[in-house]
């Protein structure tokens, strides 16, 4: 049956969104003493078999190095290959033990000591220890000039803010292995997001030997894109439940095999195959034909029919935001407040949500969902008023405004089930008030993401599914650095916004911090560096004989729990 049950569990620092009754609450103080039972080293469990699970992926991965990724299609694969120091609970968003069994902070909040799991090896046989942890931190910090580009190392730039030798302040200071199973990480300032950010897929821990052997940091620019080294393309080496086997690019299939020496419970299937099928209708047909056993983001109009055919459709909570980004770097007219307001007033979001998005979707009042602490309940939806939009454009001397509106192809996102139809809806609204819309369509991993991140798109559709439960992960990720996808450094209020976000993140008192984020959400709806559109509950579907899938509000499913029955 369609699972729409969502339970919210509040901790002292995080709100855990859970989809299963077995998910547990966690204390949110500076010491995490939780441990799990996953140290048995290769326990095959009761459900392991020789079966193959084939999943229909909506797009191609950018590479197999999570550090150089920012997209869900890449992370869906790399999550199965790599483990993190911290793992978010299955079916939830609360941080818990991973390769670190526990961690604690110094009194000043700057030094974090991680007690590491014993008996873990990487896929190449290299031992996991504190030296490996520090080697990964140093690798992330010491990027070459190309690697320091936010279009390449997006998460590090957003979370840590700087690299070695780039002249900027970085959150990261140092890492020291005080013994084999103790890593001490020092940060330069107090932040609400450390160490929770280490559970994000971008910070999967890799084998230091493989990083060195396959020149992991040798990323290079080529044209409008980037060329990644052999580590990222052919030799991703983590310690996860699955091992990378091959990527048949011509046929669009990525094959992973079970890690028989996994430190925890072995995967329930022997082989995990991702078949790249960009078209959602084709993915549904392949599921019906039995050639795949699951896919993400089924079209909401198909949910009932999929269930009637014996499949299992599970609907996650709407822990996301769809927005229309605006970047004045290539279109200076966007620096005029009246132009941005006009663009927003012209969009009939109620109609868009009702006609293009699934049941349970909501018009956004701000740039993050209501489940996140710091959400401002006083804000109301921006008014739809074509007349006001036309007047604002006239007042700004822009009655003949023309704008390039970018939208992605060959992809389906949790917050954006059908990019073409969402583009069509907003194009029609803008044209109705006299705006000339020039469409720019590019493949998601074939020029779209790179173009947006390199300031080529004046107006573009993007969104965000929370990596963990924090306002810093939403509006902090978007806007804390003035050098962002919205070029907020071009605005008179850009630095003030960045300073405010940094101050909120460093505020140790939770209640005070929440109030600061509420005010920042209000400020953002006045500044309008981006137009918040909607929140959508995304679904994932698997065949009726697939058991054990635990849907994640972060869309961060672990496929090792899956088993297949006859």
Coordinates of C-alpha atoms in Angstrom, one line a residue:
X1 CA 0.0 0.0 0.0
X2 CA 1.1 3.6 -0.5
X3 CA 2.9 4.6 2.7
X4 CA 2.1 8.2 3.6
X5 CA 2.8 7.9 7.3
X6 CA 5.4 10.4 8.5
X7 CA 6.4 10.6 12.2
X8 CA 8.4 13.5 13.5
X9 CA 10.8 13.0 16.4
X10 CA 12.5 16.0 17.9
X11 CA 16.0 15.9 19.4
X12 CA 18.0 18.7 21.0
X13 CA 19.8 19.6 17.8
X14 CA 17.9 17.8 15.0
X15 CA 14.4 16.9 14.1
X16 CA 14.4 13.3 12.9
X17 CA 11.9 12.6 10.1
X18 CA 11.1 8.9 10.2
X19 CA 9.1 6.6 8.1
X20 CA 9.3 3.5 10.2
X21 CA 8.3 2.9 13.7
X22 CA 11.6 1.3 14.5
X23 CA 13.6 4.5 14.0
X24 CA 15.0 5.7 17.3
X25 CA 15.4 9.1 18.9
X26 CA 18.9 10.3 19.6
X27 CA 20.3 12.8 22.1
X28 CA 21.5 16.0 20.5
X29 CA 24.2 17.1 22.9
X30 CA 27.9 17.4 22.1
X31 CA 28.6 13.7 22.8
X32 CA 27.1 10.9 20.7
X33 CA 27.6 7.7 22.7
X34 CA 25.3 5.6 20.6
X35 CA 26.7 2.4 19.1
X36 CA 25.2 -0.3 16.9
X37 CA 25.7 -4.0 16.4
X38 CA 27.3 -3.7 13.0
X39 CA 30.8 -4.7 13.9
X40 CA 30.5 -8.4 13.2
X41 CA 32.6 -8.3 10.1
X42 CA 30.9 -9.9 7.1
X43 CA 27.8 -11.4 8.7
X44 CA 25.7 -12.6 5.8
X45 CA 22.5 -12.2 7.7
X46 CA 19.4 -14.2 7.1
X47 CA 18.3 -12.6 3.8
X48 CA 21.5 -12.6 1.7
X49 CA 21.1 -14.4 -1.7
X50 CA 22.5 -14.6 -5.2
X51 CA 19.8 -12.4 -6.6
X52 CA 20.4 -9.2 -8.7
X53 CA 18.5 -6.1 -8.0
X54 CA 18.1 -3.8 -11.1
X55 CA 17.2 -0.2 -10.4
X56 CA 16.1 2.3 -13.1
X57 CA 18.2 5.4 -12.7
X58 CA 16.9 8.7 -14.1
X59 CA 20.2 10.0 -15.2
X60 CA 23.9 9.2 -15.5
X61 CA 26.3 9.8 -12.6
X62 CA 28.7 12.7 -13.0
X63 CA 31.5 10.3 -11.7
X64 CA 31.9 7.8 -8.9
X65 CA 33.8 10.1 -6.6
X66 CA 31.2 11.6 -4.2
X67 CA 33.5 14.5 -3.3
X68 CA 33.2 15.8 -6.8
X69 CA 29.4 15.4 -7.0
X70 CA 26.4 17.5 -6.1
X71 CA 23.6 15.5 -7.8
X72 CA 21.3 12.7 -6.5
X73 CA 22.0 10.3 -9.3
X74 CA 25.7 10.2 -8.5
X75 CA 25.0 9.9 -4.7
X76 CA 22.5 7.1 -5.1
X77 CA 25.3 5.0 -6.5
X78 CA 28.2 6.2 -4.3
X79 CA 26.2 5.7 -1.1
X80 CA 26.3 2.0 -1.8
X81 CA 30.1 2.0 -2.2
X82 CA 31.3 4.3 0.6
X83 CA 30.7 4.6 4.3
X84 CA 30.8 7.8 6.2
X85 CA 32.1 8.7 9.7
X86 CA 28.5 9.6 10.6
X87 CA 25.5 7.9 9.0
X88 CA 21.9 9.2 9.1
X89 CA 19.5 6.7 10.6
X90 CA 17.6 4.5 8.2
X91 CA 14.3 6.1 7.4
X92 CA 15.3 9.4 9.1
X93 CA 17.5 12.4 9.3
X94 CA 19.1 12.1 12.7
X95 CA 22.9 11.5 12.8
X96 CA 24.2 8.2 14.2
X97 CA 27.2 5.9 14.2
X98 CA 29.0 5.0 11.0
X99 CA 32.7 4.5 10.7
X100 CA 32.9 6.5 13.9
X101 CA 31.2 4.7 16.8
X102 CA 31.0 7.9 18.9
X103 CA 32.3 11.4 19.0
X104 CA 32.6 14.3 21.5
X105 CA 33.4 17.9 21.4
X106 CA 35.8 20.0 23.4
X107 CA 34.2 22.7 25.7
X108 CA 34.9 25.4 23.1
X109 CA 33.2 23.4 20.3
X110 CA 36.3 23.6 18.1
X111 CA 37.9 20.1 18.7
X112 CA 36.1 16.9 17.9
X113 CA 37.3 13.5 18.8
X114 CA 36.0 10.5 16.9
X115 CA 36.3 7.0 18.3
X116 CA 36.5 4.8 15.2
X117 CA 35.1 1.4 14.4
X118 CA 37.6 -1.5 14.6
X119 CA 37.9 -4.3 12.0
X120 CA 37.0 -2.3 8.9
X121 CA 38.8 -2.7 5.6
X122 CA 38.5 -0.9 2.3
X123 CA 37.6 -2.7 -0.9
X124 CA 41.3 -2.9 -1.9
X125 CA 42.2 -4.5 1.5
X126 CA 43.6 -1.3 3.0
X127 CA 42.9 -1.0 6.7
X128 CA 40.5 1.7 7.9
X129 CA 42.0 3.7 10.8
X130 CA 42.5 7.2 12.0
X131 CA 45.3 7.9 9.5
X132 CA 42.8 7.0 6.7
X133 CA 40.3 9.5 8.1
X134 CA 42.9 12.3 8.2
X135 CA 44.1 11.4 4.7
X136 CA 40.6 12.0 3.4
X137 CA 40.2 15.3 5.2
X138 CA 43.6 16.5 3.9
X139 CA 42.6 15.3 0.4
X140 CA 39.4 17.3 0.5
X141 CA 41.2 20.4 1.8
X142 CA 44.2 20.3 -0.6
X143 CA 42.5 20.5 -4.0
X144 CA 44.2 21.9 -7.1
X145 CA 42.9 25.1 -8.6
X146 CA 40.3 23.4 -10.7
X147 CA 39.2 21.3 -7.7
X148 CA 38.6 24.4 -5.7
X149 CA 35.9 25.5 -8.1
X150 CA 32.5 25.2 -6.4
X151 CA 31.2 23.6 -9.6
X152 CA 33.6 20.7 -8.8
X153 CA 33.8 20.5 -5.0
X154 CA 30.3 21.9 -4.3
X155 CA 29.7 20.5 -0.9
X156 CA 33.1 21.3 0.6
X157 CA 32.8 24.9 -0.7
X158 CA 29.3 25.2 0.8
X159 CA 30.1 23.5 4.1
X160 CA 33.7 24.3 4.8
X161 CA 34.1 27.5 2.7
X162 CA 37.7 27.3 1.7
X163 CA 40.7 25.3 0.6
X164 CA 44.4 25.2 1.4
X165 CA 46.2 28.2 -0.2
X166 CA 43.1 29.9 -1.7
X167 CA 43.2 32.8 0.7
X168 CA 39.8 32.2 2.2
X169 CA 38.7 31.2 5.7
X170 CA 38.0 27.5 5.9
X171 CA 36.0 25.8 8.6
X172 CA 38.5 23.0 8.5
X173 CA 41.8 23.5 10.4
X174 CA 43.4 20.1 11.0
X175 CA 43.1 16.4 11.6
X176 CA 45.3 14.3 13.8
X177 CA 45.5 10.5 14.3
X178 CA 46.2 10.3 18.0
X179 CA 46.1 6.5 17.8
X180 CA 44.8 3.9 15.3
X181 CA 41.2 4.3 16.3
X182 CA 41.1 8.0 17.4
X183 CA 40.9 10.9 14.9
X184 CA 40.8 14.4 16.3
X185 CA 39.4 17.0 13.9
X186 CA 39.8 20.7 14.7
X187 CA 37.6 23.4 13.1
X188 CA 38.2 27.1 13.1
X189 CA 34.8 28.3 14.4
X190 CA 31.7 27.1 16.2
X191 CA 29.1 25.8 13.8
X192 CA 25.7 24.1 14.3
X193 CA 26.4 21.8 11.3
X194 CA 29.6 20.1 12.4
X195 CA 29.9 17.2 12.7
X196 CA 26.4 16.4 11.3
X197 CA 27.5 17.4 7.8
X198 CA 29.9 14.5 7.7
X199 CA 27.0 12.1 7.1
X200 CA 26.4 13.7 3.6
X201 CA 27.3 11.4 0.7
X202 CA 30.0 13.8 -0.5
X203 CA 32.1 12.9 2.5
X204 CA 32.3 9.1 1.9
X205 CA 35.6 7.8 3.3
X206 CA 37.9 6.4 0.6
X207 CA 40.9 4.2 0.7
X208 CA 44.0 6.4 1.0
X209 CA 46.0 3.9 -1.1
X210 CA 43.5 4.1 -3.9
X211 CA 43.3 7.9 -3.7
X212 CA 47.1 8.0 -4.2
X213 CA 47.3 5.2 -6.8
X214 CA 44.6 6.6 -9.0
X215 CA 45.5 10.3 -8.6
X216 CA 42.2 11.2 -7.1
X217 CA 42.8 15.0 -7.0
X218 CA 43.9 15.3 -10.7
X219 CA 40.7 16.9 -11.9
X220 CA 41.1 19.2 -14.9
X221 CA 38.9 21.7 -16.8
X222 CA 37.9 20.9 -20.4
X223 CA 35.7 23.2 -22.3
X224 CA 32.6 24.0 -20.2
X225 CA 33.1 20.8 -18.2
X226 CA 35.6 18.8 -16.2
X227 CA 37.7 15.7 -16.7
X228 CA 38.0 13.4 -13.7
X229 CA 40.9 11.1 -12.8
X230 CA 40.8 7.3 -12.9
X231 CA 39.8 7.1 -9.2
X232 CA 36.5 8.8 -10.0
X233 CA 35.8 7.0 -13.3
X234 CA 37.1 3.5 -12.9
X235 CA 38.4 2.8 -9.4
X236 CA 36.1 4.2 -6.6
X237 CA 37.2 2.5 -3.5
X238 CA 35.3 2.7 -0.2
X239 CA 34.4 0.3 2.6
X240 CA 30.6 0.0 1.8
X241 CA 28.3 -2.9 1.4
X242 CA 28.8 -3.0 -2.4
X243 CA 32.0 -2.9 -4.5
X244 CA 32.2 -1.1 -7.8
X245 CA 32.5 -3.6 -10.7
X246 CA 31.9 -1.8 -14.0
X247 CA 30.3 1.0 -15.9
X248 CA 29.1 0.1 -19.4
X249 CA 28.6 3.6 -20.6
X250 CA 27.5 2.5 -24.1
X251 CA 24.6 0.6 -22.6
X252 CA 24.0 2.8 -19.6
X253 CA 24.6 0.2 -16.8
X254 CA 26.6 0.5 -13.6
X255 CA 27.2 -2.8 -11.8
X256 CA 28.1 -3.2 -8.2
X257 CA 28.7 -6.5 -6.4
X258 CA 28.3 -7.5 -2.8
X259 CA 31.2 -6.9 -0.4
X260 CA 31.7 -10.3 1.1
X261 CA 34.0 -8.9 3.7
X262 CA 31.8 -6.1 4.8
X263 CA 32.2 -5.1 8.5
X264 CA 28.4 -5.1 9.0
X265 CA 25.6 -7.2 7.8
X266 CA 26.1 -8.3 4.2
X267 CA 23.9 -7.0 1.4
X268 CA 20.8 -9.0 0.8
X269 CA 21.5 -9.2 -3.0
X270 CA 24.7 -10.4 -4.7
X271 CA 24.6 -7.8 -7.4
X272 CA 23.2 -4.3 -7.7
X273 CA 22.7 -2.9 -11.2
X274 CA 21.7 0.7 -12.1
X275 CA 20.3 1.0 -15.6
X276 CA 20.2 4.6 -16.9
X277 CA 16.7 5.2 -18.2
X278 CA 16.1 9.0 -18.5
X279 CA 12.4 8.7 -19.6
X280 CA 10.0 8.1 -16.7
X281 CA 7.4 6.4 -18.9
X282 CA 10.1 4.0 -20.1
X283 CA 11.1 3.2 -16.5
X284 CA 7.5 2.4 -15.7
X285 CA 7.3 0.1 -18.7
X286 CA 10.5 -1.6 -17.8
X287 CA 9.2 -2.3 -14.3
X288 CA 6.0 -3.7 -15.7
X289 CA 8.0 -5.9 -18.0
X290 CA 10.1 -7.2 -15.1
X291 CA 13.4 -6.0 -16.6
X292 CA 14.0 -3.7 -13.6
X293 CA 12.8 -4.1 -10.0
X294 CA 12.5 -0.5 -9.0
X295 CA 12.9 3.2 -9.8
X296 CA 12.7 6.5 -8.1
X297 CA 10.2 9.3 -8.6
X298 CA 7.3 7.5 -10.4
X299 CA 4.9 10.0 -12.0
X300 CA 2.2 10.7 -9.4
X301 CA -0.6 9.9 -11.9
X302 CA 0.8 6.4 -12.0
X303 CA 1.0 5.7 -8.3
X304 CA -2.4 4.0 -8.0
X305 CA -2.0 1.9 -11.2
X306 CA 1.5 0.8 -10.1
X307 CA 0.1 -0.5 -6.8
X308 CA -2.9 -2.2 -8.5
X309 CA -0.3 -4.1 -10.6
X310 CA 1.3 -5.4 -7.4
X311 CA 4.1 -3.0 -6.9
X312 CA 5.0 -1.2 -3.7
X313 CA 4.9 2.6 -3.9
X314 CA 6.3 4.4 -0.9
X315 CA 5.8 8.1 -0.5
X316 CA 8.4 10.1 1.4
X317 CA 7.7 13.4 3.2
X318 CA 8.2 16.6 1.2
X319 CA 11.6 17.4 2.8
X320 CA 12.6 19.6 -0.2
X321 CA 12.2 22.9 -2.1
X322 CA 11.8 23.7 -5.8
X323 CA 13.0 27.2 -6.6
X324 CA 13.6 29.3 -9.7
X325 CA 17.0 30.7 -9.3
X326 CA 18.0 34.2 -10.6
X327 CA 21.6 35.2 -11.4
X328 CA 22.3 38.8 -12.3
X329 CA 25.8 38.1 -13.5
X330 CA 24.6 37.5 -17.0
X331 CA 21.5 39.7 -16.8
X332 CA 22.1 42.9 -14.8
X333 CA 18.4 43.8 -15.0
X334 CA 17.8 41.2 -12.3
X335 CA 19.5 43.5 -9.7
X336 CA 16.3 45.7 -9.9
X337 CA 14.1 44.6 -7.0
X338 CA 11.0 45.4 -9.1
X339 CA 12.0 43.0 -11.9
X340 CA 12.5 40.1 -9.5
X341 CA 9.2 40.9 -7.7
X342 CA 7.4 41.1 -11.1
X343 CA 8.8 37.7 -12.1
X344 CA 7.4 36.2 -8.9
X345 CA 4.0 37.9 -8.9
X346 CA 3.5 36.6 -12.5
X347 CA 3.7 32.9 -11.5
X348 CA 0.4 31.1 -10.6
X349 CA 2.0 28.7 -8.2
X350 CA -1.4 27.4 -6.9
X351 CA -2.3 26.3 -10.4
X352 CA 1.2 24.9 -11.0
X353 CA 1.1 22.8 -7.8
X354 CA -2.4 21.6 -8.5
X355 CA -1.8 20.6 -12.1
X356 CA 1.9 19.5 -12.2
X357 CA 2.8 18.2 -8.7
X358 CA 1.6 15.2 -6.6
X359 CA -1.0 15.1 -4.0
X360 CA 0.4 16.6 -0.8
X361 CA 2.6 19.2 -2.6
X362 CA 2.5 22.7 -1.2
X363 CA 3.1 26.2 -2.4
X364 CA 6.3 27.4 -0.7
X365 CA 6.4 30.5 1.5
X366 CA 10.1 30.4 1.9
X367 CA 13.3 28.6 0.9
X368 CA 13.0 25.6 3.2
X369 CA 10.2 23.1 4.3
X370 CA 8.2 23.5 7.4
X371 CA 9.7 20.5 9.2
X372 CA 13.0 22.4 9.6
X373 CA 13.7 24.4 12.8
X374 CA 13.9 28.1 11.8
X375 CA 10.9 27.9 9.5
X376 CA 9.0 31.2 9.7
X377 CA 5.3 30.4 10.3
X378 CA 4.4 34.1 9.9
X379 CA 5.2 34.2 6.2
X380 CA 2.5 33.8 3.6
X381 CA 2.7 32.8 0.0
X382 CA 3.8 35.5 -2.4
X383 CA 0.8 36.9 -4.2
X384 CA -0.1 35.9 -7.7
X385 CA -1.0 39.1 -9.5
X386 CA -0.4 39.5 -13.3
X387 CA -1.5 43.1 -13.0
X388 CA 1.0 44.0 -10.3
X389 CA 3.7 42.2 -12.3
X390 CA 3.0 44.3 -15.4
X391 CA 3.0 47.5 -13.3
X392 CA 6.3 46.6 -11.7
X393 CA 7.9 45.9 -15.1
X394 CA 6.6 49.2 -16.4
X395 CA 7.9 51.1 -13.4
X396 CA 11.3 49.5 -13.9
X397 CA 11.3 50.4 -17.6
X398 CA 11.2 46.7 -18.5
X399 CA 7.9 46.3 -20.3
X400 CA 9.7 44.5 -23.1
X401 CA 11.8 42.2 -20.8
X402 CA 13.3 39.1 -22.4
X403 CA 14.9 36.4 -20.3
X404 CA 16.7 33.1 -20.9
X405 CA 14.9 30.5 -18.8
X406 CA 17.0 27.3 -18.3
X407 CA 15.5 23.9 -17.6
X408 CA 17.0 20.4 -17.4
X409 CA 16.4 17.4 -19.6
X410 CA 17.1 13.7 -19.1
X411 CA 16.3 13.9 -15.4
X412 CA 13.5 13.7 -12.9
X413 CA 14.1 15.2 -9.5
X414 CA 12.2 14.7 -6.2
X415 CA 11.1 18.3 -6.2
X416 CA 10.6 18.5 -10.0
X417 CA 8.8 15.4 -11.4
X418 CA 8.6 16.8 -14.9
X419 CA 11.0 19.7 -15.7
X420 CA 9.5 20.3 -19.1
X421 CA 6.0 20.7 -17.8
X422 CA 7.0 23.0 -15.0
X423 CA 9.0 25.1 -17.5
X424 CA 6.0 25.2 -19.8
X425 CA 3.7 26.4 -16.9
X426 CA 6.0 29.2 -15.8
X427 CA 6.8 30.3 -19.4
X428 CA 3.1 30.7 -20.1
X429 CA 2.6 32.8 -17.0
X430 CA 5.5 35.0 -17.9
X431 CA 4.5 35.4 -21.5
X432 CA 1.0 36.4 -20.2
X433 CA 2.4 39.5 -18.7
X434 CA 4.5 40.4 -21.8
X435 CA 7.8 38.8 -20.9
X436 CA 9.7 37.1 -23.8
X437 CA 11.0 33.8 -22.7
X438 CA 13.9 32.2 -24.5
X439 CA 14.1 28.4 -23.6
X440 CA 17.5 26.9 -22.9
X441 CA 17.3 23.1 -22.4
X442 CA 20.4 21.1 -21.4
X443 CA 20.9 17.6 -20.1
X444 CA 21.2 17.5 -16.3
X445 CA 24.7 16.1 -16.4
X446 CA 25.4 17.3 -19.9
X447 CA 25.8 21.0 -19.4
X448 CA 22.9 22.1 -17.2
X449 CA 24.4 21.8 -13.7
X450 CA 27.8 23.0 -14.9
X451 CA 26.3 26.0 -16.7
X452 CA 24.2 27.0 -13.7
X453 CA 27.2 26.7 -11.3
X454 CA 29.4 28.7 -13.7
X455 CA 26.9 31.7 -13.8
X456 CA 25.7 31.1 -17.3
X457 CA 22.0 31.0 -16.6
X458 CA 20.1 34.1 -15.6
X459 CA 17.0 32.1 -14.6
X460 CA 17.0 28.4 -13.9
X461 CA 15.1 25.6 -12.1
X462 CA 16.8 23.9 -9.3
X463 CA 15.9 22.5 -5.9
X464 CA 17.2 20.8 -2.9
X465 CA 16.3 17.7 -0.8
X466 CA 17.7 18.2 2.7
X467 CA 20.9 16.3 3.5
X468 CA 20.1 16.5 7.1
X469 CA 17.7 18.5 9.3
X470 CA 19.0 22.0 9.6
X471 CA 18.3 25.5 8.3
X472 CA 22.0 25.7 7.6
X473 CA 21.6 22.9 5.1
X474 CA 19.0 24.8 3.2
X475 CA 19.4 28.6 3.2
X476 CA 22.9 28.4 4.6
X477 CA 24.0 26.1 1.8
X478 CA 22.3 28.4 -0.8
X479 CA 23.5 31.8 0.4
X480 CA 26.1 31.8 3.2
X481 CA 28.9 32.3 0.6
X482 CA 28.4 35.4 -1.5
X483 CA 29.9 33.5 -4.4
X484 CA 26.9 31.3 -5.0
X485 CA 24.5 30.2 -7.8
X486 CA 22.6 33.4 -7.3
X487 CA 25.5 35.8 -7.3
X488 CA 24.3 37.5 -4.2
X489 CA 27.6 39.5 -4.2
X490 CA 26.0 41.5 -7.0
X491 CA 23.4 42.9 -4.6
X492 CA 23.8 45.7 -2.0
X493 CA 22.5 43.3 0.7
X494 CA 24.5 40.3 -0.4
X495 CA 27.3 40.5 2.3
X496 CA 24.8 41.4 5.0
X497 CA 22.9 38.2 4.2
X498 CA 26.0 36.1 4.2
X499 CA 27.1 37.6 7.5
X500 CA 23.7 36.9 9.0
X501 CA 23.7 33.3 8.0
X502 CA 27.1 32.8 9.4
X503 CA 26.1 34.4 12.7
X504 CA 23.0 32.2 12.9
X505 CA 25.1 29.1 12.2
X506 CA 27.6 29.9 14.9
X507 CA 24.9 30.7 17.6
X508 CA 25.3 28.0 20.3
X509 CA 21.8 28.6 21.9
X510 CA 19.2 26.6 19.9
X511 CA 16.3 28.8 20.6
X512 CA 18.2 32.0 19.7
X513 CA 19.5 30.3 16.5
X514 CA 16.0 29.3 15.5
X515 CA 14.8 32.9 15.8
X516 CA 17.7 34.2 13.7
X517 CA 16.8 31.7 11.0
X518 CA 13.2 32.8 11.1
X519 CA 14.2 36.4 10.5
X520 CA 16.6 35.4 7.7
X521 CA 13.8 33.5 6.0
X522 CA 11.7 36.7 6.1
X523 CA 14.7 38.7 4.7
X524 CA 15.1 36.3 1.9
X525 CA 11.5 36.7 0.8
X526 CA 12.1 40.4 0.7
X527 CA 15.5 40.2 -1.2
X528 CA 14.3 37.4 -3.6
X529 CA 17.6 36.1 -4.9
X530 CA 15.5 33.1 -5.9
X531 CA 11.8 32.4 -6.2
X532 CA 10.6 29.7 -3.9
X533 CA 8.1 27.6 -5.8
X534 CA 6.9 24.4 -4.0
X535 CA 7.5 21.4 -1.8
X536 CA 6.7 17.9 -3.2
X537 CA 6.4 14.5 -1.6
X538 CA 8.5 12.2 -3.8
X539 CA 7.8 8.5 -4.2
X540 CA 9.9 5.4 -4.8
X541 CA 8.5 2.2 -6.3
X542 CA 9.8 -1.4 -6.2
X543 CA 8.4 -4.6 -7.5
X544 CA 6.1 -6.7 -5.2
X545 CA 8.8 -9.3 -4.6
X546 CA 11.3 -6.8 -3.3
X547 CA 11.4 -6.5 0.4
X548 CA 13.4 -4.6 3.0
X549 CA 13.6 -1.1 1.3
X550 CA 13.5 1.6 3.9
X551 CA 12.5 4.9 2.2
X552 CA 14.4 8.0 3.3
X553 CA 13.1 11.5 3.6
X554 CA 16.6 12.5 2.4
X555 CA 16.1 10.2 -0.7
X556 CA 19.2 8.4 0.6
X557 CA 18.1 4.8 0.5
X558 CA 20.5 2.0 1.4
X559 CA 20.0 -0.8 -1.1
X560 CA 21.9 -3.3 1.1
X561 CA 18.8 -3.9 3.1
X562 CA 16.9 -5.2 0.0
X563 CA 16.0 -8.8 -0.5
X564 CA 14.2 -10.4 -3.4
X565 CA 11.8 -13.3 -3.1
X566 CA 10.7 -15.7 -5.8

